[in-house]
Coordinates of C-alpha atoms and ligand atoms in Angstrom, one line a residue:
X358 CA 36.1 42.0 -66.5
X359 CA 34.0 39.1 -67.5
X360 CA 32.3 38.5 -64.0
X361 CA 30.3 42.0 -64.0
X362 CA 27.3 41.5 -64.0
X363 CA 25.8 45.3 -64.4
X364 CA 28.7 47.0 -66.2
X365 CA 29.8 46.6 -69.5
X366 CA 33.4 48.1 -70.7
X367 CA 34.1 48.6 -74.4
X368 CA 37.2 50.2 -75.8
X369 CA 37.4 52.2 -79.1
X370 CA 41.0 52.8 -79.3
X371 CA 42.5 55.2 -76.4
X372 CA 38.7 55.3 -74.8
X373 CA 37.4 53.0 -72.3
X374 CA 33.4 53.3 -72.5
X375 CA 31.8 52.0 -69.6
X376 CA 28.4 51.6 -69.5
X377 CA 25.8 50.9 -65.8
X378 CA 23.4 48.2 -67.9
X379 CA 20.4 47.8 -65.7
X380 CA 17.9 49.6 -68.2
X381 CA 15.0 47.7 -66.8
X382 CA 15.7 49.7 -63.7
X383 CA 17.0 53.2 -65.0
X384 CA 20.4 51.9 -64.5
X385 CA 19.5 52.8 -60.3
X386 CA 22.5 52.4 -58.0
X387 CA 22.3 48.9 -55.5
X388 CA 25.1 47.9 -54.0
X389 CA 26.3 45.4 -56.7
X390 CA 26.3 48.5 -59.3
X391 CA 28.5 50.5 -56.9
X392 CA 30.8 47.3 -56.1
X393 CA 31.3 46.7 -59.9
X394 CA 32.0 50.1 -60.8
X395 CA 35.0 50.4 -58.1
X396 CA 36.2 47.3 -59.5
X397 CA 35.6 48.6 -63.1
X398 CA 37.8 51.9 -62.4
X399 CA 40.5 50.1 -60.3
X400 CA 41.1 47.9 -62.9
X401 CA 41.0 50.5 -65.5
X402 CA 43.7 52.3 -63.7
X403 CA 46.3 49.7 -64.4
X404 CA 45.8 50.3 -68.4
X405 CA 48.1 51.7 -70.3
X406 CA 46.4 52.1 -73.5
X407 CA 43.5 53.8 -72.2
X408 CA 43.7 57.5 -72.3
X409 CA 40.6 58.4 -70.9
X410 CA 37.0 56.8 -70.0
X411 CA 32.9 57.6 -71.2
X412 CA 31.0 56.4 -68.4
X413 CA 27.6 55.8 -69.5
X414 CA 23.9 54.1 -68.8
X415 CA 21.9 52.2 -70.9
X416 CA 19.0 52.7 -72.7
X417 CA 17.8 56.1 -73.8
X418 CA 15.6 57.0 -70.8
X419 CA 18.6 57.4 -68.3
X420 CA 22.2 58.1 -67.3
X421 CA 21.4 56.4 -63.2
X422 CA 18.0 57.2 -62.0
X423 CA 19.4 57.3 -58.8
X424 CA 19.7 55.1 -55.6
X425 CA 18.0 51.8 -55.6
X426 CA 15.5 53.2 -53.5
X427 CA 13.8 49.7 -52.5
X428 CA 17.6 49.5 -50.6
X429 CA 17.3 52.6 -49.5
X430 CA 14.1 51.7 -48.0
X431 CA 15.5 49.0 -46.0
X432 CA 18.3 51.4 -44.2
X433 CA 18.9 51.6 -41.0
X434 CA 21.2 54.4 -39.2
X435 CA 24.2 52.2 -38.8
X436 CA 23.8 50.6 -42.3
X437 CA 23.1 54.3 -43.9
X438 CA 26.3 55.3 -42.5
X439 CA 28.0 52.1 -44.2
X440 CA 26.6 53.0 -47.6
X441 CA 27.3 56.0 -48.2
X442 CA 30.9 56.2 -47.0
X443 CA 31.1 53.0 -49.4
X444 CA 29.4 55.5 -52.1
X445 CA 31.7 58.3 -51.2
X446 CA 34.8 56.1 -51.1
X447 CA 34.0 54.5 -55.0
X448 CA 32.9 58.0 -56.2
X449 CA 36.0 59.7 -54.8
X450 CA 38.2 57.0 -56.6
X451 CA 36.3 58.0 -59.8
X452 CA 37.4 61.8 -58.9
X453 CA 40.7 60.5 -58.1
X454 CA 41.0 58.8 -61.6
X455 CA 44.6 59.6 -63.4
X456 CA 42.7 59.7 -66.6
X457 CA 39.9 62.0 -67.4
X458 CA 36.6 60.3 -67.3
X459 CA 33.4 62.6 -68.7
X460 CA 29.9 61.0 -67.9
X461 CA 27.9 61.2 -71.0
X462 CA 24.3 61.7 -69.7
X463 CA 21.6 60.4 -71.6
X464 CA 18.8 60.9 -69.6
X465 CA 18.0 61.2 -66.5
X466 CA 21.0 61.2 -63.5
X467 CA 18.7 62.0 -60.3
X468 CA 20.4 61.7 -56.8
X469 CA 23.2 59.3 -56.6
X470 CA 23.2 59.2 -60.5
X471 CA 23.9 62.9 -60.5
X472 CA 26.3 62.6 -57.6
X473 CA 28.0 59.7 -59.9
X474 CA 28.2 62.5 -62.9
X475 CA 29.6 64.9 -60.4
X476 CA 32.3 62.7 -59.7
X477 CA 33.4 62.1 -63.1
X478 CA 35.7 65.3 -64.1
X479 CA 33.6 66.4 -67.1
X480 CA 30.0 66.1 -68.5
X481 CA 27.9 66.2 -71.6
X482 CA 24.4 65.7 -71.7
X483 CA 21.4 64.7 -74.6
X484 CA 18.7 66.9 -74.6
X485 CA 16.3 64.6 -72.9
X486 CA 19.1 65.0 -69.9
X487 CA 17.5 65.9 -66.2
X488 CA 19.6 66.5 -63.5
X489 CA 18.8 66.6 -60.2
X490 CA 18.9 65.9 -56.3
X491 CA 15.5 64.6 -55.1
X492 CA 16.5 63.0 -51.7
X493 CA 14.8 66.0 -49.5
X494 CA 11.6 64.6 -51.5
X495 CA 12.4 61.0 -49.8
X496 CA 13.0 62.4 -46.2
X497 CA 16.7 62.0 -46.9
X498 CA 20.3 64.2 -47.9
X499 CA 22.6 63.5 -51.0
X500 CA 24.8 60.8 -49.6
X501 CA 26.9 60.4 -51.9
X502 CA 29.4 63.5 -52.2
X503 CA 26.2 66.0 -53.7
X504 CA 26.2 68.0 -51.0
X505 CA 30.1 68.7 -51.6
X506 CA 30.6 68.7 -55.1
X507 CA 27.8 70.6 -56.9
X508 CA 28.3 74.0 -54.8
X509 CA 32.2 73.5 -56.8
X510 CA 30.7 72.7 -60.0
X511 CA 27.4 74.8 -60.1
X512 CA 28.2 77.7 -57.4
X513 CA 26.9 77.7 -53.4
X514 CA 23.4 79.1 -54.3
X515 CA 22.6 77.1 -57.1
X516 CA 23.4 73.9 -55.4
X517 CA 21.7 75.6 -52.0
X518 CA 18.3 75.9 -54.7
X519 CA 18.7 72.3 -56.2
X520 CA 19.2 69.9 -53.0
X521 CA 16.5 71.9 -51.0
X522 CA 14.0 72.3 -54.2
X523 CA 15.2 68.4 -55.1
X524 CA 13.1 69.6 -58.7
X525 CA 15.1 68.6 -62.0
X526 CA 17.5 70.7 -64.6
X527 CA 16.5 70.3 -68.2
X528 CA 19.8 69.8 -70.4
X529 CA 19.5 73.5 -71.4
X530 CA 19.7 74.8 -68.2
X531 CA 22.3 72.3 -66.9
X532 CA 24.6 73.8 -70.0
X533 CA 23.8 77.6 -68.9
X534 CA 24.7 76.8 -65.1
X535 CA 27.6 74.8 -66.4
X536 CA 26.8 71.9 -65.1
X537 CA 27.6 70.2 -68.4
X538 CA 30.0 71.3 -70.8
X539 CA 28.0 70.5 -73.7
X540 CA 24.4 69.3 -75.4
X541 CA 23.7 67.2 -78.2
X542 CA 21.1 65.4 -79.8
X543 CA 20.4 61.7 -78.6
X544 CA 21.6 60.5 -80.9
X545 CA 24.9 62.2 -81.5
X546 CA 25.9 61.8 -77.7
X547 CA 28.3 59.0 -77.7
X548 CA 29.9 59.9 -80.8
X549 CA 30.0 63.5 -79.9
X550 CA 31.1 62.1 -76.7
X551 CA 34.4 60.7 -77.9
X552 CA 35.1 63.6 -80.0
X553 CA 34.9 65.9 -77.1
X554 CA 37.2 63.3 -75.4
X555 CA 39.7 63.2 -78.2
X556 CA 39.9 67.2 -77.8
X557 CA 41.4 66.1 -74.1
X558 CA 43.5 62.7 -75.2
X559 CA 45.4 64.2 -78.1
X560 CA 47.1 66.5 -75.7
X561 CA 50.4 65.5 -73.8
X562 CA 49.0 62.1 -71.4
X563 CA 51.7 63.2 -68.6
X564 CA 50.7 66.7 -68.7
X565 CA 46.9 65.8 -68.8
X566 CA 47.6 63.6 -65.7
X567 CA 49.5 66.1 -64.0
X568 CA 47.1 68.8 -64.6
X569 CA 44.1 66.7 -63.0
X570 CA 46.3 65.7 -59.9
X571 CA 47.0 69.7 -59.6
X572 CA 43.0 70.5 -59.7
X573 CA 42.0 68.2 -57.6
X574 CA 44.7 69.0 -55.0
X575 CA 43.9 72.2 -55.0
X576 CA 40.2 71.3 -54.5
X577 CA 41.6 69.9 -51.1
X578 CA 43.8 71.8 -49.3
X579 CA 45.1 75.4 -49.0
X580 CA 45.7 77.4 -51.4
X581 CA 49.3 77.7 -50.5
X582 CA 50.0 74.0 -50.5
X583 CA 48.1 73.9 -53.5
X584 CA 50.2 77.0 -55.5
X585 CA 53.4 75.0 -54.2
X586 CA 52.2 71.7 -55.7
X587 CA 51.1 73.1 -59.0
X588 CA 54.5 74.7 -59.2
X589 CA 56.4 71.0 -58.2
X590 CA 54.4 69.5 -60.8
X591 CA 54.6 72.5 -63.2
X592 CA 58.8 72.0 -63.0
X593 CA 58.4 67.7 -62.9
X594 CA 57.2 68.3 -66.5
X595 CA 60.0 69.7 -67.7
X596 CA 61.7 66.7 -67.7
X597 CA 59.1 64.4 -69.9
X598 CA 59.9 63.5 -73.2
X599 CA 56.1 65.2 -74.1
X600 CA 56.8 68.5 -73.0
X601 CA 60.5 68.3 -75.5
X602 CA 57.8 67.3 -78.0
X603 CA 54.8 69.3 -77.4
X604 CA 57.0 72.7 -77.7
X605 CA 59.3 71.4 -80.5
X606 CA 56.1 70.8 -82.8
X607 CA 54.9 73.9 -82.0
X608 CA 58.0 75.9 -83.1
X609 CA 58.5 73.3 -86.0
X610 CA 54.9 74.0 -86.9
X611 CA 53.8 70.5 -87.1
X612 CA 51.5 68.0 -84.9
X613 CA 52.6 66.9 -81.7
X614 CA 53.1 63.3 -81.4
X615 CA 53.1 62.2 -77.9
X616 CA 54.6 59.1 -76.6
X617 CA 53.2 59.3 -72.5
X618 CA 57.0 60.0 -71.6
Ligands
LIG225 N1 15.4 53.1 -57.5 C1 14.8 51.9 -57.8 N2 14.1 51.7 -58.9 C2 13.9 52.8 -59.7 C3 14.6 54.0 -59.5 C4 15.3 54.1 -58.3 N3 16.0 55.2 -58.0 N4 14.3 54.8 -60.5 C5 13.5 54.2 -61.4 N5 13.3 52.9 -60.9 C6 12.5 51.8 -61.5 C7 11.0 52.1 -61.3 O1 10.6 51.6 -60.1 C8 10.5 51.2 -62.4 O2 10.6 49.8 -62.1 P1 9.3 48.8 -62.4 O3 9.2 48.8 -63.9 O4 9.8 47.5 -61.8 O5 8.1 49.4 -61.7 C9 11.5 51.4 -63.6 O6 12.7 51.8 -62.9 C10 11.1 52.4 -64.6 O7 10.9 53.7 -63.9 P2 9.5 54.5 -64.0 O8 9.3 55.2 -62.7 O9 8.4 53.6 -64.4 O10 9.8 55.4 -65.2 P3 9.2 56.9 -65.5 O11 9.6 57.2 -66.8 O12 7.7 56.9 -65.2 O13 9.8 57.9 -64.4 C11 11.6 58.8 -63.1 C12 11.2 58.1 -64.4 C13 13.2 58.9 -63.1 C14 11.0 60.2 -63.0 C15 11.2 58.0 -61.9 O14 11.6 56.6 -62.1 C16 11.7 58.4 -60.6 O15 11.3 59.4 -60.0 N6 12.7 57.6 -60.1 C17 13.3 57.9 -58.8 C18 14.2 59.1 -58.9 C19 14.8 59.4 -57.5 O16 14.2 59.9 -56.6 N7 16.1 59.1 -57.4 C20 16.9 59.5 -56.2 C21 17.0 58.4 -55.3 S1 17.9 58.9 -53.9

C-alpha cells in the first residue's frame, strides 16, 4: 500500500490501524482520501492475519472535519450526484467489512467525517470528540449515508434534531445518546482503542464474521428474511472447528483458543 498518498496503515498484531493523514487540512474528505480509503479496505479484506481494523485521523484536533468543502464548492448537479453515490458506495464497503472496524475519534468528525464513523461498525471517542452534521449550514444534505445511518445508530428524533440543527455533540453526550460506545482521555484513545478491539478479536473470528453479516442483513431487508438468515448462519456454525472449541473450553474451564476454522 505504498502508493497512498493520504492514508497510512500500520499493523500491531491482529489490528490493522489505518489512519486519514491530512492533518494540515483536518484530515477533510477530497476525492483522493475517499479513493485511497476504498482501496485501503479492499485490500485489507484479502488479509488473513488481520482480525479487525482502528480507522483513525491524524493529529489531535480531528477524526475528518468533513468534506473538502473547496470541492464541494465546485459541484455541480450531475457531478453532486457522482460523488456522493461514489461516497456511499466506499462507505457501504466499510459497513460491509467482514472484520469489525471501530473508528476511534479524536476530535472532530463533522459531516462526511461523521458519516465515515457511522459507517464503521463501532466507535469510541476522546473527550475533545464533536460530532456532527453541518451540511444544512452549507445549503446542502448529508450525502454520504448520514441521513440513513444515524436515525439506526442514534434513534429517528435525535438524528431528525442533529441534521436539521447541523450544531455539534460533545463526547459526553455522544456516549449518553450512544453514539459512541465509549470515552477516554486523548491520550489513552488509541491504546484504549485496541483494548476495546481485543475484547471483539479474542472471540471466535468465524462467529464474529458471521454475526456482522447477520446484523447488517437484517439492517436490510425484512424481518423474516432476516430471522431465516440469522437462523442459516446460526446452524452454518455448528460445523466450525471454533464453535467445537469455544464450547469445549467453556465446559473444560479453560481459554478458548481459536484457530478461524
Ligand atoms: N474542508 C476543507 N478544508 C477544511 C475543512 C473542510 N471540511 N475543515 C477544515 N478545513 C481546513 C480549514 O480551511 C483550514 O485550512 P487553512 O489552514 O488552509 O485555512 C484548516 O483545515 C484548519 O481548520 P480551521 O478552520 O482553521 O480550524 P479551527 O480549529 O478554527 O476550526 C472546525 C475547526 C472543524 C470547526 C472548522 O474547520 C470547520 O467548521 N470546518 C468545516 C466543518 C464542516 O462544515 N464540515 C462539513 C462539510 S460537509
Amino acid at each position: 500500500m505504498s502508493d497512498l498518498q493520504y492514508i497510512r496503515v500500520e499493523w500491531d498484531g491482529e489490528l490493522a490501524m489505518v489512519v486519514i493523514d491530512r492533518a494540515e487540512k483536518l484530515n477533510a474528505l477530497n476525492a483522493e482520501v475517499v479513493r485511497e480509503l476504498g482501496k485501503v479496505f479492499r485490500d485489507l479484506k484479502d488479509e488473513d492475519d488481520v482480525l479487525g481494523v482502528i480507522l483513525t485521523g491524524a493529529g489531535e484536533k480531528a477524526f475528518v472535519a468533513g468534506a473538502d468543502i473547496g470541492d464541494l464548492a465546485q459541484l455541480t448537479p450531475l457531478t453532486g450526484m457522482t460523488v456522493s453515490r461514489e461516497g456511499q458506495r466506499i462507505f457501504t464497503e466499510i459497513e460491509r467489512f467482514p472484520k469489525p472496524v471501530l473508528a476511534a475519534v479524536g476530535g472532530y468528525a463533522l459531516g462526511g467525517g461523521c458519516e465515515l464513523a457511522l459507517a464503521c461498525h463501532l466507535r469510541v471517542a476522546s473527550e475533545n470528540a464533536r460530532f456532527g452534521l453541518p451540511e444544512v449550514g452549507l445549503g446542502i444534505i448529508p450525502g454520504y449515508g448520514g441521513t440513513m445511518r444515524l436515525a439506526r445508530v442514534v434513534g429517528f428524533g435525535l438524528a431528525v434534531e442533529m441534521i436539521l440543527t447541523g450544531a455539534m455533540v460533545d463526547a459526553e453526550r455522544a456516549e449518553r445518546i450512544g453514539l459512541v460506545s465509549a470515552v477516554y482521555p486523548q491520550a489513552a484513545l488509541l491504546d484504549q482503542a485496541k483494548t476495546f478491539m481485543r475484547g471483539i478479536t479474542k472471540n471466535g473470528p468465524v462467529a464474529v464474521r458471521m454475526a456482522l453479516e447477520s446484523i447488517y442483513l437484517a439492517q436490510n431487508s425484512a424481518s423474516a428474511d432476516a430471522a431465516s438468515f440469522e437462523s442459516a448462519l446460526f446452524g452454518l456454525l455448528a460445523s466450525t472447528t471454533d464453535m467445537k472449541e469455544g464450547m469445549a473450553a467453556f465446559l473444560e474451564k479453560r481459554q478458548a483458543a481459536f484457530k478461524g476454522e
